[in-house]
PDB file of C-alpha atoms in Angstrom:
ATOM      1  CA  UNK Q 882    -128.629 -36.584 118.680  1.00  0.00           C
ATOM      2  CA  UNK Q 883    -125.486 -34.717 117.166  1.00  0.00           C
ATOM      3  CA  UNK Q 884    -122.628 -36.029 119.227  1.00  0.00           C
ATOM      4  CA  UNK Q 885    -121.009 -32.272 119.333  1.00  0.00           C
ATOM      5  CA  UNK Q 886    -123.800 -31.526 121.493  1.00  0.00           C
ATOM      6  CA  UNK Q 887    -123.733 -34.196 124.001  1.00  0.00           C
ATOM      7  CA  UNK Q 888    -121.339 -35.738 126.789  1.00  0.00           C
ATOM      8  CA  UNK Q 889    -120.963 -39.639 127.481  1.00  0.00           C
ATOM      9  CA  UNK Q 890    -121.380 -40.999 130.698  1.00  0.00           C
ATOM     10  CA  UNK Q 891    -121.018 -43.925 132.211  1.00  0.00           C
ATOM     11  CA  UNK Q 892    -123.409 -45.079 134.890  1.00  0.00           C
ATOM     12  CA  UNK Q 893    -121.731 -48.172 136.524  1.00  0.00           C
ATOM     13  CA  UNK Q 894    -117.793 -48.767 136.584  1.00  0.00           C
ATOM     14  CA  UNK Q 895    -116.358 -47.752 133.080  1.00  0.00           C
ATOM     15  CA  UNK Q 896    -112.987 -47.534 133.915  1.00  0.00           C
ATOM     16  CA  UNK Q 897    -109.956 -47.744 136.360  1.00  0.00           C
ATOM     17  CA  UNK Q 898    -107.902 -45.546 138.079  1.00  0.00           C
ATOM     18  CA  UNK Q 899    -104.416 -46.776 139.944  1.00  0.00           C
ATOM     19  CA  UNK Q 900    -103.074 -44.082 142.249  1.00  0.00           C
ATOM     20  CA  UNK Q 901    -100.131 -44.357 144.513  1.00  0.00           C
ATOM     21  CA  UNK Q 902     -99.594 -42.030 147.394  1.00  0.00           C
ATOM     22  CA  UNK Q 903     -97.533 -41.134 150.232  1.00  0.00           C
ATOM     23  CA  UNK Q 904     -99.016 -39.784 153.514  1.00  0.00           C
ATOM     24  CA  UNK Q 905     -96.640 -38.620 156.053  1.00  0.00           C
ATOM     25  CA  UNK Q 906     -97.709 -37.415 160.375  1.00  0.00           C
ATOM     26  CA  UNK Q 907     -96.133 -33.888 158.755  1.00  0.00           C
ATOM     27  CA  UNK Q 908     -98.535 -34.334 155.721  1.00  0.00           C
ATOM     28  CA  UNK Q 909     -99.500 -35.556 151.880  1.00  0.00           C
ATOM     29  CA  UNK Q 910     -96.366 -36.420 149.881  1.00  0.00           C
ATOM     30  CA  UNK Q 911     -96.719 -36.865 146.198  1.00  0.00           C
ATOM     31  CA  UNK Q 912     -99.477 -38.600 144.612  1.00  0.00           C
ATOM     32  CA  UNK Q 913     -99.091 -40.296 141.225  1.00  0.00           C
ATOM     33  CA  UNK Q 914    -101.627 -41.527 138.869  1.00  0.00           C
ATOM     34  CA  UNK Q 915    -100.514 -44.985 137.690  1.00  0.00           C
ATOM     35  CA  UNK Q 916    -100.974 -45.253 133.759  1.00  0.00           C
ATOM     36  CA  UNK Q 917    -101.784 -49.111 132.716  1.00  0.00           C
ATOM     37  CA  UNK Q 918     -99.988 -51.437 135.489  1.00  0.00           C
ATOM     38  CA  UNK Q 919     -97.750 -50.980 138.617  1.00  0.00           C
ATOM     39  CA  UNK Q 920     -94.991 -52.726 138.289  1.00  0.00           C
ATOM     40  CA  UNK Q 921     -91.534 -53.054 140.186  1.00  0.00           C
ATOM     41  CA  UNK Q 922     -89.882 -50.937 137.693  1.00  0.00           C
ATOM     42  CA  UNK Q 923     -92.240 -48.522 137.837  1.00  0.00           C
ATOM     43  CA  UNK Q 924     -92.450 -48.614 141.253  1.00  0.00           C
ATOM     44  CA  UNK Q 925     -88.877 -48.172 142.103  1.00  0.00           C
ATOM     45  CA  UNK Q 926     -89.023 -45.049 139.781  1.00  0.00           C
ATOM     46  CA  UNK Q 927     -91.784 -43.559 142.334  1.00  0.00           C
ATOM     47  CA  UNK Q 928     -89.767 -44.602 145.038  1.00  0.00           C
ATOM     48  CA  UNK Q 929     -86.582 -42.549 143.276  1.00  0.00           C
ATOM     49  CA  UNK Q 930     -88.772 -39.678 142.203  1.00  0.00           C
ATOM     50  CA  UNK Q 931     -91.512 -39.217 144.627  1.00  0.00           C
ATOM     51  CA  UNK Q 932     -91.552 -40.400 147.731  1.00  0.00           C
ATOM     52  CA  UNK Q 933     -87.624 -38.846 147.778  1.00  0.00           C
ATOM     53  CA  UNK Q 934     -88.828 -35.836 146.883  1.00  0.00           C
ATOM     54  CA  UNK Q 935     -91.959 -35.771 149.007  1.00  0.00           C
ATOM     55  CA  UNK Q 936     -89.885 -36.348 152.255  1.00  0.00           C
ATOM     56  CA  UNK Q 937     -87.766 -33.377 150.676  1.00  0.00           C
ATOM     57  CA  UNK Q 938     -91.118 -30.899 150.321  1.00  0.00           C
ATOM     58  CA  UNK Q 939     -91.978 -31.802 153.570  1.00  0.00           C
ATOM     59  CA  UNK Q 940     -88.748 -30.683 155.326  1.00  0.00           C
ATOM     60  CA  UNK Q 941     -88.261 -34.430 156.500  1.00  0.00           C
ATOM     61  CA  UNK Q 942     -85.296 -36.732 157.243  1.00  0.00           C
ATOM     62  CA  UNK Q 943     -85.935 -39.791 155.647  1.00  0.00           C
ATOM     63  CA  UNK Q 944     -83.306 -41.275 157.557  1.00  0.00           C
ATOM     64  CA  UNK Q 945     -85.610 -40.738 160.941  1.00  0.00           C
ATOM     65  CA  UNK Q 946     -88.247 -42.284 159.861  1.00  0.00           C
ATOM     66  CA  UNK Q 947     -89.575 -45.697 158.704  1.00  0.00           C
ATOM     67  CA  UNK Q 948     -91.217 -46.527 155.127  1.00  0.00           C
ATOM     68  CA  UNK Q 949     -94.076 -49.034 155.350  1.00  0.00           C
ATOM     69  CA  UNK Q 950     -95.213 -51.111 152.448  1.00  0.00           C
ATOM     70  CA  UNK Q 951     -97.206 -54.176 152.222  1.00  0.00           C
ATOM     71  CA  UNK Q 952     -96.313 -57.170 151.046  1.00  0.00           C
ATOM     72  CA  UNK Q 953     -97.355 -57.281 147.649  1.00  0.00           C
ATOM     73  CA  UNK Q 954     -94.896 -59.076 145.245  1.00  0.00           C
ATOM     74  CA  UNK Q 955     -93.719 -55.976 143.547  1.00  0.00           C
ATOM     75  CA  UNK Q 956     -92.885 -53.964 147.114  1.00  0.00           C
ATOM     76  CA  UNK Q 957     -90.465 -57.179 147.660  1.00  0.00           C
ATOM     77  CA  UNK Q 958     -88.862 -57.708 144.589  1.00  0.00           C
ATOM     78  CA  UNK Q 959     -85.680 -57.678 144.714  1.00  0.00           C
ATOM     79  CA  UNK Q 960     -84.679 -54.563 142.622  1.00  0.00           C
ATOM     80  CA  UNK Q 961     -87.114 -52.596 144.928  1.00  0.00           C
ATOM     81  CA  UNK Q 962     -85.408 -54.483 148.258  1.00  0.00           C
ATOM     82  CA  UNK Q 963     -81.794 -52.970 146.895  1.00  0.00           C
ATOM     83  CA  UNK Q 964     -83.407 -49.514 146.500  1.00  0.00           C
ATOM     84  CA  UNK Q 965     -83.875 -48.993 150.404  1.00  0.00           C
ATOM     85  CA  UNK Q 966     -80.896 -50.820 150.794  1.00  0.00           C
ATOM     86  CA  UNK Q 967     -78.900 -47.977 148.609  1.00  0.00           C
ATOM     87  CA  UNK Q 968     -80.725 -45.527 149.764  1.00  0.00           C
ATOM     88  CA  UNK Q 969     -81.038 -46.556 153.687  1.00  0.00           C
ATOM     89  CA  UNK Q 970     -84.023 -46.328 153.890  1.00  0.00           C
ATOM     90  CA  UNK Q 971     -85.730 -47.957 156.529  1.00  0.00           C
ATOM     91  CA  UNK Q 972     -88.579 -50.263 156.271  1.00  0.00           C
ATOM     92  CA  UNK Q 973     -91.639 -51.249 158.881  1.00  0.00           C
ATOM     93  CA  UNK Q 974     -91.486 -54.435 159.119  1.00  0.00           C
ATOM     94  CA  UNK Q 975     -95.012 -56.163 157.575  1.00  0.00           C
ATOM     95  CA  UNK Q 976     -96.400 -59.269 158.741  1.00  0.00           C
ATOM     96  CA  UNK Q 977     -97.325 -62.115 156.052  1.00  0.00           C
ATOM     97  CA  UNK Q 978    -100.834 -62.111 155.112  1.00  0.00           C
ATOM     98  CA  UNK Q 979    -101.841 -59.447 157.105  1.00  0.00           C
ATOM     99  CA  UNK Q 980    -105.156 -57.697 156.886  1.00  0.00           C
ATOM    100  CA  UNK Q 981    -105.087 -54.630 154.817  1.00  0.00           C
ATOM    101  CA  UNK Q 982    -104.413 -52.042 157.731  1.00  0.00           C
ATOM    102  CA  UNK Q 983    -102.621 -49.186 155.393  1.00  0.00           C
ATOM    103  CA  UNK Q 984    -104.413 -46.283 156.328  1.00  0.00           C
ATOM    104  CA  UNK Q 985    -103.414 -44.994 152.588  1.00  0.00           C
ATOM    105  CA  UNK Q 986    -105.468 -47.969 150.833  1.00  0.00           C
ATOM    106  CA  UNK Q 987    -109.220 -45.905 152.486  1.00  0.00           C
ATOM    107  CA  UNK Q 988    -107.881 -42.257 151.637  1.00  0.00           C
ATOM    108  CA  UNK Q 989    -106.739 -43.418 148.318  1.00  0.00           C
ATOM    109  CA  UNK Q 990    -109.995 -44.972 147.587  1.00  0.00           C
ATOM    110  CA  UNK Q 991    -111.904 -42.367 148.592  1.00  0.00           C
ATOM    111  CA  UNK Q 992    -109.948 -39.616 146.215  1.00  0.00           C
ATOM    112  CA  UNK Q 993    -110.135 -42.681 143.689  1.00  0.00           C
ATOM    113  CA  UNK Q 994    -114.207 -42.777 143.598  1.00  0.00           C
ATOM    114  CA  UNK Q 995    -114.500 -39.319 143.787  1.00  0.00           C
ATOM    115  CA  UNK Q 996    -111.660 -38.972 140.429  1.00  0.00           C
ATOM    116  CA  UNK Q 997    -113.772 -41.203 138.881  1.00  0.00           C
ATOM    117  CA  UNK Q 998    -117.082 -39.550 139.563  1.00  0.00           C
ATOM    118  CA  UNK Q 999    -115.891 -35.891 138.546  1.00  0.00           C
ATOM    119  CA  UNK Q1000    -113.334 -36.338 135.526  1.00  0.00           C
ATOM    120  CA  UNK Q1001    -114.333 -37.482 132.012  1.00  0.00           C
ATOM    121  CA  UNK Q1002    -112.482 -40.764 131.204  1.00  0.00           C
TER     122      UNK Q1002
END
């Protein structure tokens, strides 16, 4: 078969998709798609550029409202912890070892599975 003419696809898995997102009770804030891995560099660049940003498209007050976040290592390092801190923004407060109870994590992995299913990797 001449390759021109044909289209790979993968049947099970064959690749990965990281997404980050912000939902808000006014609406969708930004969503990024995370290239390679999510780190607290990274992720304090999201925090500066999107999720500022997405409060600003949305007409919100950051300062009204409260930011939740697990507790995964790179949400409470400590160069992320002095980004709300300069920024005052608030944070929910998240309870060690909690089940995963981020409404975010479903929508996320729904728009994930359905990325994956409908874009060529």
């Amino acid at each position: 078969m001449d390759p021109r003419f044909t289209k790979k696809k993968v049947k099970h898995g064959g690749g990965k998709v990281t997404l980050w997102g912000m939902i808000t009770a006014q609406g969708v804030g930004h969503i990024v798609r995370i290239e390679g891995n999510l780190n607290k560099e990274l992720y304090c660049e999201i925090l500066q550029d999107d999720v500022l940003s997405s409060y600003h498209d949305l007409h919100l007050d950051y300062h009204d409202y409260y930011f939740q976040q697990d507790n995964n290592p790179k949400h409470t390092a400590k160069i992320v912890q002095a980004w709300f801190l300069k920024n005052h923004m608030d944070l929910l407060p998240w309870p060690p070892n909690s089940p995963d109870i981020s409404i975010i994590d479903y929508e996320l992995a729904s728009l994930t599975h359905y990325w994956a299913r409908h874009s060529t990797l």
